[in-house]
Coordinates of C-alpha atoms and ligand atoms in Angstrom, one line a residue:
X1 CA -90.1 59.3 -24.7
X2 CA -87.8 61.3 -26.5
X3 CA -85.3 62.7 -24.1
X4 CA -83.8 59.1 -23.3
X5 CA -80.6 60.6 -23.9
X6 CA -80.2 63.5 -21.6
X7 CA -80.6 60.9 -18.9
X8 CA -78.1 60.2 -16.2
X9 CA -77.2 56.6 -15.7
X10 CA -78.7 56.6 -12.1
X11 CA -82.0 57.9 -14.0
X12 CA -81.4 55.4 -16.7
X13 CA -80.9 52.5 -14.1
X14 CA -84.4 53.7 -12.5
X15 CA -86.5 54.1 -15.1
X16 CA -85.4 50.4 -16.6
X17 CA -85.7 48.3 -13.5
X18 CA -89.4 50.2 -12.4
X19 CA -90.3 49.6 -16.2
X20 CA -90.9 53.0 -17.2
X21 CA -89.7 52.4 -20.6
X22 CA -87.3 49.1 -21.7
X23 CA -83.9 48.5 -22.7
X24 CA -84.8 47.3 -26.3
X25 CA -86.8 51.0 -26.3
X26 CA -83.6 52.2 -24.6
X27 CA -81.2 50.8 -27.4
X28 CA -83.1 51.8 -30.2
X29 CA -83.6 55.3 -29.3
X30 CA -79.8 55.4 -29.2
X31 CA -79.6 53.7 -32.7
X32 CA -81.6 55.8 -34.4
X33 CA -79.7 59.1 -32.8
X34 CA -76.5 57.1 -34.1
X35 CA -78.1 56.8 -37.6
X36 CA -79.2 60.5 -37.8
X37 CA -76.1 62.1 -35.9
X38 CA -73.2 60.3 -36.5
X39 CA -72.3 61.1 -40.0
X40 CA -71.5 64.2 -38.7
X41 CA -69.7 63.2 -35.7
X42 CA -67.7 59.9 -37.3
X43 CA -67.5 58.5 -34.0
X44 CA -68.5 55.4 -34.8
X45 CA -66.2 52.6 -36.6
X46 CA -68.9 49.7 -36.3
X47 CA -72.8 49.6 -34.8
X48 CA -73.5 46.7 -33.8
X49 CA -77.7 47.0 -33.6
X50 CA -78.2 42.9 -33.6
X51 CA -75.8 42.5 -30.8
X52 CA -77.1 45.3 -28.9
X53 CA -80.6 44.6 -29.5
X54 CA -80.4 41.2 -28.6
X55 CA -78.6 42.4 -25.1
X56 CA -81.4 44.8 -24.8
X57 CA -84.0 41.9 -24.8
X58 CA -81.6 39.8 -22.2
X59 CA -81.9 42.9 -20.0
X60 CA -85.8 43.3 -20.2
X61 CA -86.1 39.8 -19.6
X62 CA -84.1 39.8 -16.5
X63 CA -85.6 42.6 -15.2
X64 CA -88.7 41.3 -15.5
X65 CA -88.1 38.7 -13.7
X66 CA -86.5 40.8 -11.4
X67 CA -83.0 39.5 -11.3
X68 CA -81.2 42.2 -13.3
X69 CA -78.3 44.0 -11.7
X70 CA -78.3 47.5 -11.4
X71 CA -76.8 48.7 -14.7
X72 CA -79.0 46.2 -16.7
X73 CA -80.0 47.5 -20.1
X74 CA -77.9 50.7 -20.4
X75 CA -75.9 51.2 -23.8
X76 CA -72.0 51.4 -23.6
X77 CA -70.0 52.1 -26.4
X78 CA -66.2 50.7 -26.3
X79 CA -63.5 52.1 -27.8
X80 CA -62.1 49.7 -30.9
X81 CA -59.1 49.0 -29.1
X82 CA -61.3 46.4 -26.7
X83 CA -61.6 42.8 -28.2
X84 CA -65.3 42.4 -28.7
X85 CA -65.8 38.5 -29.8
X86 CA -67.2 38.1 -33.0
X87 CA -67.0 41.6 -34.0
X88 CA -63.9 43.4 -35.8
X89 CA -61.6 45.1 -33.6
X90 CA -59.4 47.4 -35.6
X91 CA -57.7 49.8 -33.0
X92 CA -58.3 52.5 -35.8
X93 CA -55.5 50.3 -37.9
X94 CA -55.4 49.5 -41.3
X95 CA -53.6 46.6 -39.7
X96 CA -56.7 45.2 -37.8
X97 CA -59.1 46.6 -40.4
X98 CA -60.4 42.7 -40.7
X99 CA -59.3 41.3 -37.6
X100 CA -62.8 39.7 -35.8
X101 CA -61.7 39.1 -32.5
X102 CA -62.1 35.4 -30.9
X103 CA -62.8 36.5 -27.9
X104 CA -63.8 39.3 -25.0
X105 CA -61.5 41.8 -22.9
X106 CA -62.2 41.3 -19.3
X107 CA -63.3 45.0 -19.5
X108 CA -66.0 43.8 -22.3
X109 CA -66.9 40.7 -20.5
X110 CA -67.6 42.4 -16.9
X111 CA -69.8 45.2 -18.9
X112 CA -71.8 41.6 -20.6
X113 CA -72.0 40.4 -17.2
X114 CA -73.4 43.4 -15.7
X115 CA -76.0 43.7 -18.3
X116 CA -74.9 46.3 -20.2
X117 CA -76.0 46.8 -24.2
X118 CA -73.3 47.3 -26.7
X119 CA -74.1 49.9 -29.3
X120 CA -70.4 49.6 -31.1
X121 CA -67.0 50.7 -31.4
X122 CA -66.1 53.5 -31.7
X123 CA -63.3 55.7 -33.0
X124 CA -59.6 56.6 -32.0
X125 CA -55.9 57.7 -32.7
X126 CA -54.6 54.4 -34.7
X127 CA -53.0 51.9 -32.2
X128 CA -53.9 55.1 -29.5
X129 CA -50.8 56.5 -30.7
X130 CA -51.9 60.6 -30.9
X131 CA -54.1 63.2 -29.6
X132 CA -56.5 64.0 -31.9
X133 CA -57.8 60.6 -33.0
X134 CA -56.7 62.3 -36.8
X135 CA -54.4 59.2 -37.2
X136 CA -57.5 56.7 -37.2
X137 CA -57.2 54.6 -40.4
X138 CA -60.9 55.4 -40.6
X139 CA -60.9 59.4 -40.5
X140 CA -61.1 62.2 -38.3
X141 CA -63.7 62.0 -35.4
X142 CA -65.6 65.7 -34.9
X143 CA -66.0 67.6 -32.0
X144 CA -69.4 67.4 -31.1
X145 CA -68.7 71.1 -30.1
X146 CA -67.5 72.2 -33.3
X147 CA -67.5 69.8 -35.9
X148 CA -64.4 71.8 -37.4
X149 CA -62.4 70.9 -34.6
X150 CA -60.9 67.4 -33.3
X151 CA -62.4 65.5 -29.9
X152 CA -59.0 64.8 -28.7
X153 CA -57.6 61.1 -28.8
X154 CA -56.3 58.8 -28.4
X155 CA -60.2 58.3 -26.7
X156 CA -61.3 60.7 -29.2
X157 CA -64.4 58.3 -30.6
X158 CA -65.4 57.6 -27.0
X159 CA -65.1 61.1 -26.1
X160 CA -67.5 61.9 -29.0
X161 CA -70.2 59.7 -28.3
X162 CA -70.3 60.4 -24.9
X163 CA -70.5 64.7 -25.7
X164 CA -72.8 63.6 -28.9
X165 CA -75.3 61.7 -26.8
X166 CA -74.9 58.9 -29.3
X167 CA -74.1 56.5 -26.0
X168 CA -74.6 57.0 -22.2
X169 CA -71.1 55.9 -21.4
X170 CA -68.0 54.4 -22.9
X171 CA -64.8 52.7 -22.0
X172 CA -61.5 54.8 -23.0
X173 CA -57.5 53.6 -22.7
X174 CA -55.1 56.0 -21.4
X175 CA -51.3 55.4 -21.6
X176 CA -50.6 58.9 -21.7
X177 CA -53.7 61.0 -21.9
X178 CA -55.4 59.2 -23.7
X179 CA -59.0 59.3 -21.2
X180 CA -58.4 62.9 -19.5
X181 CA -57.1 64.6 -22.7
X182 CA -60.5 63.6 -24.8
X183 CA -62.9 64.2 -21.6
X184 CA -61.0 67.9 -21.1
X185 CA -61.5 68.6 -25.6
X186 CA -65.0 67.4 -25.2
X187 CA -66.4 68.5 -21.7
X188 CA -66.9 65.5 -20.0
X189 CA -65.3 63.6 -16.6
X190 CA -63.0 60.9 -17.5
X191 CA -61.2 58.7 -15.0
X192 CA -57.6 56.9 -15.3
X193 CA -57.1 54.5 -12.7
X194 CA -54.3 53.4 -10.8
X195 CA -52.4 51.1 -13.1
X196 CA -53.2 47.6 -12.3
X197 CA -56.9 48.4 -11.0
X198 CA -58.5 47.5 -14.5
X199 CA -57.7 44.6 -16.4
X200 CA -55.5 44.6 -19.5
X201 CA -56.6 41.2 -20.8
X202 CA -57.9 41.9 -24.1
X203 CA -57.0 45.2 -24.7
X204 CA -54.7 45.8 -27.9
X205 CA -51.2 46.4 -26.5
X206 CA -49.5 49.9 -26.9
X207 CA -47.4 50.5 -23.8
X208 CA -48.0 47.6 -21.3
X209 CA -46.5 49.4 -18.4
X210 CA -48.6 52.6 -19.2
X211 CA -51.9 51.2 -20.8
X212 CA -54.8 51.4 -18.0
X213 CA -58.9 51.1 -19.1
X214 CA -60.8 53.6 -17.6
X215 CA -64.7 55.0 -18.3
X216 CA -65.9 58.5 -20.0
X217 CA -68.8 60.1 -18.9
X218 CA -70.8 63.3 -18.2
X219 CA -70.1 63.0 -14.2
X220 CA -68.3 61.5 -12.0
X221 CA -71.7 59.6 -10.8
X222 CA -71.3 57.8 -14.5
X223 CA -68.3 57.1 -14.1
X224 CA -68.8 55.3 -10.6
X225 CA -71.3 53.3 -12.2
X226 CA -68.9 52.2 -14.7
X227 CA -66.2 51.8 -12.5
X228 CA -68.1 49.7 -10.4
X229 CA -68.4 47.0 -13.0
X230 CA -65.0 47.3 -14.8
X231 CA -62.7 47.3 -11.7
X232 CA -61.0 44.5 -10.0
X233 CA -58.1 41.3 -10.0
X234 CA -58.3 39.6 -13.2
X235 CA -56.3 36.5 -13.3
X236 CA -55.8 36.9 -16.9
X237 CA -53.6 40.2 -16.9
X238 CA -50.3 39.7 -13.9
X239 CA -50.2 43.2 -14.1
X240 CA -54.1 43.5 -12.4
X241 CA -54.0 43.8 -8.4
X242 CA -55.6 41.6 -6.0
X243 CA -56.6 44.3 -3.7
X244 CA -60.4 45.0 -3.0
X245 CA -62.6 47.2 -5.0
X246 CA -63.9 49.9 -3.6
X247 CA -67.6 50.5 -4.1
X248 CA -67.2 53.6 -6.2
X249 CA -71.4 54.8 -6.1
X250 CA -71.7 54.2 -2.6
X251 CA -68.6 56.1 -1.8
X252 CA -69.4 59.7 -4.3
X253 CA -70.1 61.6 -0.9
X254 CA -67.3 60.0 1.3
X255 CA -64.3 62.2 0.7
X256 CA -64.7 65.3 2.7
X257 CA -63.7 68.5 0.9
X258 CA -63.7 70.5 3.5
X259 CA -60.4 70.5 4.5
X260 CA -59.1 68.6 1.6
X261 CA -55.6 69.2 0.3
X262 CA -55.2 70.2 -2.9
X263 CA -51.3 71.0 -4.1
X264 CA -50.7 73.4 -6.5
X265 CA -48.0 72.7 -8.4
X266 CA -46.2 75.8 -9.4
X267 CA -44.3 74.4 -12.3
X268 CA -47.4 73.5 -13.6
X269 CA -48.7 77.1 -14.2
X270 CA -46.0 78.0 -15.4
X271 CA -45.6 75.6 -18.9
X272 CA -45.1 78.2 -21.4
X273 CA -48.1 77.1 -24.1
X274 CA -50.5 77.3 -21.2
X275 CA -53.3 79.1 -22.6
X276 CA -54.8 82.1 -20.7
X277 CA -58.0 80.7 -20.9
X278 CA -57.6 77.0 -20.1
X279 CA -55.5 78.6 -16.7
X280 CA -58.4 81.3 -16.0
X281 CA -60.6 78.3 -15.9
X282 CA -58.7 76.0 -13.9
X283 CA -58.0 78.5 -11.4
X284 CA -61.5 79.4 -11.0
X285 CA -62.5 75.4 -10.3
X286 CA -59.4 75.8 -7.8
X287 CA -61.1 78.4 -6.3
X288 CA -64.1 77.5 -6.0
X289 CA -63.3 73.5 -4.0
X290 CA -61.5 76.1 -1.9
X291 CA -64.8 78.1 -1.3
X292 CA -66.6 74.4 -0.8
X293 CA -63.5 74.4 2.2
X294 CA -60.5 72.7 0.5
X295 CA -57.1 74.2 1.3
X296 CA -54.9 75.4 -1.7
X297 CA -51.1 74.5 -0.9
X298 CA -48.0 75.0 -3.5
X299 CA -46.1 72.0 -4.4
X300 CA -43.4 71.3 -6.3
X301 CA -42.8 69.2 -9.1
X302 CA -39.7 69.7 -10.1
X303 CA -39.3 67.1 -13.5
X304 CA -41.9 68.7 -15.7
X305 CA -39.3 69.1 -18.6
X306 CA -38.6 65.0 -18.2
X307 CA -42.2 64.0 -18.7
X308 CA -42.1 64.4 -22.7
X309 CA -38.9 63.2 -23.4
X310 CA -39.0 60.2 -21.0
X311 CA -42.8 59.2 -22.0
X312 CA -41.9 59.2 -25.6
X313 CA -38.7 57.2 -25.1
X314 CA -40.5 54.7 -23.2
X315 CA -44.0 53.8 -25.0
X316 CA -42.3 53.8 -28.1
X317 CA -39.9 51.5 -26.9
X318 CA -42.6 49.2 -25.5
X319 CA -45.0 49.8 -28.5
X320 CA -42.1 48.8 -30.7
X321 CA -41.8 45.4 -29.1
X322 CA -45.5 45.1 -28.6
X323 CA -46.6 46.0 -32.3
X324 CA -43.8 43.3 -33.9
X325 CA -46.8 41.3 -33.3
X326 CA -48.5 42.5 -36.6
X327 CA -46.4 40.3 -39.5
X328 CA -49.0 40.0 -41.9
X329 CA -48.4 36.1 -40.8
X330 CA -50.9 35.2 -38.0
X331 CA -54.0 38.1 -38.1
X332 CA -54.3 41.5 -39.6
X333 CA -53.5 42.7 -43.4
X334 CA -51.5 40.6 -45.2
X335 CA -49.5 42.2 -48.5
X336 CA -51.2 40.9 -52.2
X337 CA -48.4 38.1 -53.2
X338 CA -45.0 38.8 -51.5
X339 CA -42.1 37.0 -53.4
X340 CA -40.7 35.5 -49.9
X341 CA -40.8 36.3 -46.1
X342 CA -38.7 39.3 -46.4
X343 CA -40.9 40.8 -48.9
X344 CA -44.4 39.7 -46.8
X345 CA -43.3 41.4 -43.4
X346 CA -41.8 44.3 -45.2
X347 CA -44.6 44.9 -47.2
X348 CA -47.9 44.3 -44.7
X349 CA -45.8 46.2 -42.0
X350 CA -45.1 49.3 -44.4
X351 CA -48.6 49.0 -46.1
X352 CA -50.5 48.3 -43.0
X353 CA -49.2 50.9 -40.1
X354 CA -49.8 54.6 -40.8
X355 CA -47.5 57.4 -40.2
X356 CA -47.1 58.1 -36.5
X357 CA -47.2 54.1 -35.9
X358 CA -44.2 54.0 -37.6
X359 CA -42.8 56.8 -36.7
X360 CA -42.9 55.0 -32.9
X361 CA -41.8 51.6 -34.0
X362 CA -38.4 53.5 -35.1
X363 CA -37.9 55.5 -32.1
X364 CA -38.5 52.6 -30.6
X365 CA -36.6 50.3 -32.1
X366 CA -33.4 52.9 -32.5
X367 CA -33.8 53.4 -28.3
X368 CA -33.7 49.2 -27.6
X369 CA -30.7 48.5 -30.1
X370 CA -27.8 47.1 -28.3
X371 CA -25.4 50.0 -28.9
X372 CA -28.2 52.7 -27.9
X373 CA -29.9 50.8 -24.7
X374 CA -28.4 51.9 -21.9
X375 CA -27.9 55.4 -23.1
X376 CA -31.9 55.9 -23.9
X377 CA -34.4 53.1 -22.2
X378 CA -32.2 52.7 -19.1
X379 CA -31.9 56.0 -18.8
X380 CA -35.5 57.0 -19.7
X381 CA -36.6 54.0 -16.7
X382 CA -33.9 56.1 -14.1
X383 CA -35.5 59.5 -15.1
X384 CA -38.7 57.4 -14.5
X385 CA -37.9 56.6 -11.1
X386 CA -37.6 60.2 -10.3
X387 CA -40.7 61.6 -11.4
X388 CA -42.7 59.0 -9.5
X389 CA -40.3 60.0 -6.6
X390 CA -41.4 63.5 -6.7
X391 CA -45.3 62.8 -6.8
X392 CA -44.7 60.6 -3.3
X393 CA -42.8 63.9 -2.1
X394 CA -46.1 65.8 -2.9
X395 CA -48.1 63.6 -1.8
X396 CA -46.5 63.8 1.8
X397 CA -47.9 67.2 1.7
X398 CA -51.4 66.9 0.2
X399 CA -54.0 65.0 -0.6
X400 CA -54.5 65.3 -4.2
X401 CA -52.4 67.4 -6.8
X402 CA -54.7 70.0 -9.4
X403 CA -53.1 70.5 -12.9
X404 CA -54.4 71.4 -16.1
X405 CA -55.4 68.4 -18.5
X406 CA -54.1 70.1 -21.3
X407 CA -51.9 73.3 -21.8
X408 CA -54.7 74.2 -24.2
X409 CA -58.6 73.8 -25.7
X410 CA -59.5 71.6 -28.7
X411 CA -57.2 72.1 -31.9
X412 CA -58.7 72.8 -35.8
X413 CA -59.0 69.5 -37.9
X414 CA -56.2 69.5 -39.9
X415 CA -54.0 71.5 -37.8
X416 CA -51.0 69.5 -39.0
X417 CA -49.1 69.8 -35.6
X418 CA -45.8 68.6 -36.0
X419 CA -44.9 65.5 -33.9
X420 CA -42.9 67.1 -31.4
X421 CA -45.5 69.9 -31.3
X422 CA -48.2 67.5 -30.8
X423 CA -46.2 65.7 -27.9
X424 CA -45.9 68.8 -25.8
X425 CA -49.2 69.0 -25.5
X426 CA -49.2 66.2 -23.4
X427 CA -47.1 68.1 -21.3
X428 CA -49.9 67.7 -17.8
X429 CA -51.0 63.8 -18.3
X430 CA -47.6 61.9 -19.2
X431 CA -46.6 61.7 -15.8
X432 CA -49.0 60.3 -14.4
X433 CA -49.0 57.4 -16.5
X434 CA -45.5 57.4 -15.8
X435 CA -46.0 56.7 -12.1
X436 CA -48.8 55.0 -12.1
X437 CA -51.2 57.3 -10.3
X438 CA -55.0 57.5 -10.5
X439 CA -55.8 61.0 -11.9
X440 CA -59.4 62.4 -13.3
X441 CA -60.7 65.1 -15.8
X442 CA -63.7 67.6 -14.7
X443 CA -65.2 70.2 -17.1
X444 CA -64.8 73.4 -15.4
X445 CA -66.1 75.9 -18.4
X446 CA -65.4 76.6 -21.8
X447 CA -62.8 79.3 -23.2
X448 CA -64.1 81.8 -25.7
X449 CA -64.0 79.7 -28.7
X450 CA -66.9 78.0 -26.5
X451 CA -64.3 74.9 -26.4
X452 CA -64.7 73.0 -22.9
X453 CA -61.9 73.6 -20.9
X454 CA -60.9 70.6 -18.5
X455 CA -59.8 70.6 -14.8
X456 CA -57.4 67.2 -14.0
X457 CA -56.9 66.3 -10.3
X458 CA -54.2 63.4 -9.5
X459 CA -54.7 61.5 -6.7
X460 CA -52.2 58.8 -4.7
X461 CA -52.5 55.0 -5.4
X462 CA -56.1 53.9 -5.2
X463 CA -57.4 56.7 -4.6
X464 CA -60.1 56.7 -7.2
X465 CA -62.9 56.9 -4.8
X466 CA -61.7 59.8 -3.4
X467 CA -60.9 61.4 -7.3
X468 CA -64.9 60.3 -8.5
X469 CA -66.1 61.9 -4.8
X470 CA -64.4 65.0 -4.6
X471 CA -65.4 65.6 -8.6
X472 CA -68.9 64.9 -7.7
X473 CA -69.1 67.1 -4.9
X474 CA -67.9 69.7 -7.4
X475 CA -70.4 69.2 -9.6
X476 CA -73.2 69.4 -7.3
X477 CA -72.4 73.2 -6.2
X478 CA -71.6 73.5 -10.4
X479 CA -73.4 72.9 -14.0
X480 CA -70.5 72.8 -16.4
X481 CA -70.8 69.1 -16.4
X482 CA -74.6 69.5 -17.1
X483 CA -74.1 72.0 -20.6
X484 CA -74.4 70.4 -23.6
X485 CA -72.3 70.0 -27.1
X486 CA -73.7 72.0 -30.3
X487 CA -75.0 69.3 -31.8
X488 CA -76.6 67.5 -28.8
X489 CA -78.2 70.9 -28.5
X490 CA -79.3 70.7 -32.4
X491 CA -80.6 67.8 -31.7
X492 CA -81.8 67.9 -28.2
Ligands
LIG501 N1 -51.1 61.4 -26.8 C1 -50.3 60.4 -26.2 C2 -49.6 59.5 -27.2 O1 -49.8 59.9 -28.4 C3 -51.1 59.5 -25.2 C4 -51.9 58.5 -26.0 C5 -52.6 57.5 -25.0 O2 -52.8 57.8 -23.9 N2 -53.0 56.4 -25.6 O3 -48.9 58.6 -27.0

């Protein structure tokens, strides 16, 4: 067989468990794609074939003897900022660039669990700090669109993969984009969940109260699968919620769009940087769940011009606390002879973090000083407050809120945004981090670069079976989710 790839992970999940072809047939197909493709692509940091191949024969064995659970034998790729025991996480650091980790995220130890194969780790935005995945230690992942443009990031690697057809599925972090932003740049669905619905444990720290796991995938059926497995309390991480887990495949029909909600926020349209295209195509998607019977209503949300400035007070004040971790003392590069202490942390912090890293850790540092904390953090926590205040206000009025993911379609390589350019572009997903809201990307057609342009709905707290259901309703009347990147097409 060799159109393993275009497979859905329903179709993969069927053909493994009625033996029409095996998971170690399964994995290597995807192995050798990886080998062939992925020069081009650079989405993957490591491969792990030994690992995956010796899954793959654990899943064959237990579907054989017919106790294999549903996902048994389907390739995952996770993104390097997952602790994968016994194989080097880097979180696309210099930093990490020999750090093996001892031991398994939850995330990576529930996809184990379920039977899943890991194929490797793959790319991203260095401690998922950006949104282009350019500031990987390891190089620039490539659009699978247009190589000459980036994937997005920080989930850029994962985003890649998935587009490439160099992996099914694969996990993403987003503490600020960082899933919906890649899935919009690469044409695929990508969810964020509610924080606190998918464990932390494991997952290097950027922004603790932002950082939520979440899968990437072609539809919002893949990502149910994968939601399935990864969701749930984890005893590990006292951030996770004890609350019950919905059964996200079972429930992709549930929600009812017919008469569905849907508020329109007008602020939102209005971003200047909004490009025609990306709004054309949004407002087509609007209008079409409104033809499936969904109700368009205006909403306001009236702190747009907070979300930057607040986000990038607060995750760089928690990423500069997080990140003090890194002293060239216990893990992670270590400076060639330092004189003294002084000279060692000076030396394998300066030599070790990259650019925008550091630009954080000094925004982040400056904003928790004594003299500067109440002025900045508290404020930037106050400010906080409000824009979760004003989603609950929406949310009185609708069921879920439509927005842009990103003001605009994939940028050039090399584009050399400046930081604060860069920032704005995360203009339509900050928020949502900020209030801890469950919110999901949809491809909803391409502008006329033939870049995928991506359609983000938000929904209220847990509502994630609702998000993956009304998306997959969506794409059952539609076939943007269904077209496929240039070089998956090259290499069909
Ligand atoms: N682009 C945002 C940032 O650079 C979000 C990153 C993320 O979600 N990890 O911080």
């Amino acid at each position: 067989m060799t159109d393993l790839h275009r497979l859905s992970i329903r179709e993969l999940s069927e053909g493994l468990q009625s033996s029409k072809f095996s998971s170690r047939e399964l994995t290597q197909h995807y192995l050798k794609r990886i080998e062939k493709i992925d020069a081009q692509v650079k989405s993957y940091v490591t491969v792990t074939p030994e690992l995956a191949l010796a899954q793959a024969d654990a899943a064959d064995a237990a579907i054989q003897a017919g106790n294999a659970s549903v996902l048994a034998g389907i390739p995952l790729a996770h993104k390097d900022i997952f602790c994968t025991q016994g194989v080097r996480t880097s979180a696309g650091s210099k930093m990490l660039d020999n750090f093996i980790s001892p031991y398994d995220a939850t995330v990576v130890s529930k996809a184990k669990a379920a039977g899943l194969v890991t194929l490797g780790k793959v790319n991203m935005d260095e401690f998922a700090m950006g949104s282009t995945s350019e500031s990987s230690y390891y190089g620039a992942t490539k659009n699978p669109w247009n190589l000459d443009y980036v994937p997005g990031g920080s989930s850029g690697g994962s985003a890649a993969v998935v587009a490439a057809d160099l992996a099914p599925f694969a996990t993403g972090t987003d503490t600020g984009g960082s899933i919906r932003q890649p899935a919009s740049f690469c044409g695929l669905t990508g969810l964020k969940p509610t924080y606190g619905r998918v464990s932390r444990f494991g997952i290097i720290a950027f922004a603790s109260s932002l950082d939520q796991a979440g899968p990437m995938a072609r539809s919002a059926e893949d990502c149910a699968y994968l939601m399935n497995v990864i969701a749930g309390h984890d005893a590990k991480d006292s951030t996770s919620v004890d609350k019950e887990v919905d059964d996200y495949v079972a429930n992709l029909n549930a929600t009812s769009v017919k008469g569905l909600r849907i508020g329109i926020p007008k602020q939102y349209f209005n971003v200047a940087g909004l490009a025609a295209d990306v709004k054309a195509r949004v407002e087509e998607s609007l209008k079409k769940l409104e033809d499936m019977g969904a109700i368009l209503v205006e909403v306001d949300l009236n702190m747009v011009e907070a979300y930057v400035p607040t986000y990038y007070l607060i995750a760089p004040a928690e990423a500069s606390s997080n990140l003090s971790r890194y002293d060239g003392v216990r893990y992670g590069y270590r400076c060639e002879n330092p004189v003294d202490l002084m000279d060692l942390y000076k030396r394998s912090r300066s030599e070790g973090f990259g650019e925008e890293v550091k630009r954080r850790i000094l925004i982040g540092t400056y904003a928790l000083s004594a003299g500067y904390y109440d002025a900045y953090y508290v404020k930037a926590q106050k400010v906080r407050r409000l824009i979760q205040q004003d989603f609950l206000k929406a949310f009185e009025q609708v069921d879920v809120i439509a927005a842009p993911s990103a003001p605009t379609t994939a940028y050039k390589i090399g584009a050399n945004l400046s930081p604060t350019e860069m920032y704005l572009g995360d203009v339509y997903t900050l928020a949502v981090n900020l209030a801890g809201l469950p919110a999901i990307n949809a491809p909803v057609g391409l502008d006329d670069h033939n870049l995928p342009v991506g359609l983000q709905l938000i929904g209220n707290y847990w509502s994630e079976s609702q998000l993956l259901s009304i998306v997959h309703q969506y794409q059952q009347n539609t076939d943007f989710h269904t077209q496929r990147a240039a070089i998956a097409e090259e290499n069909a």
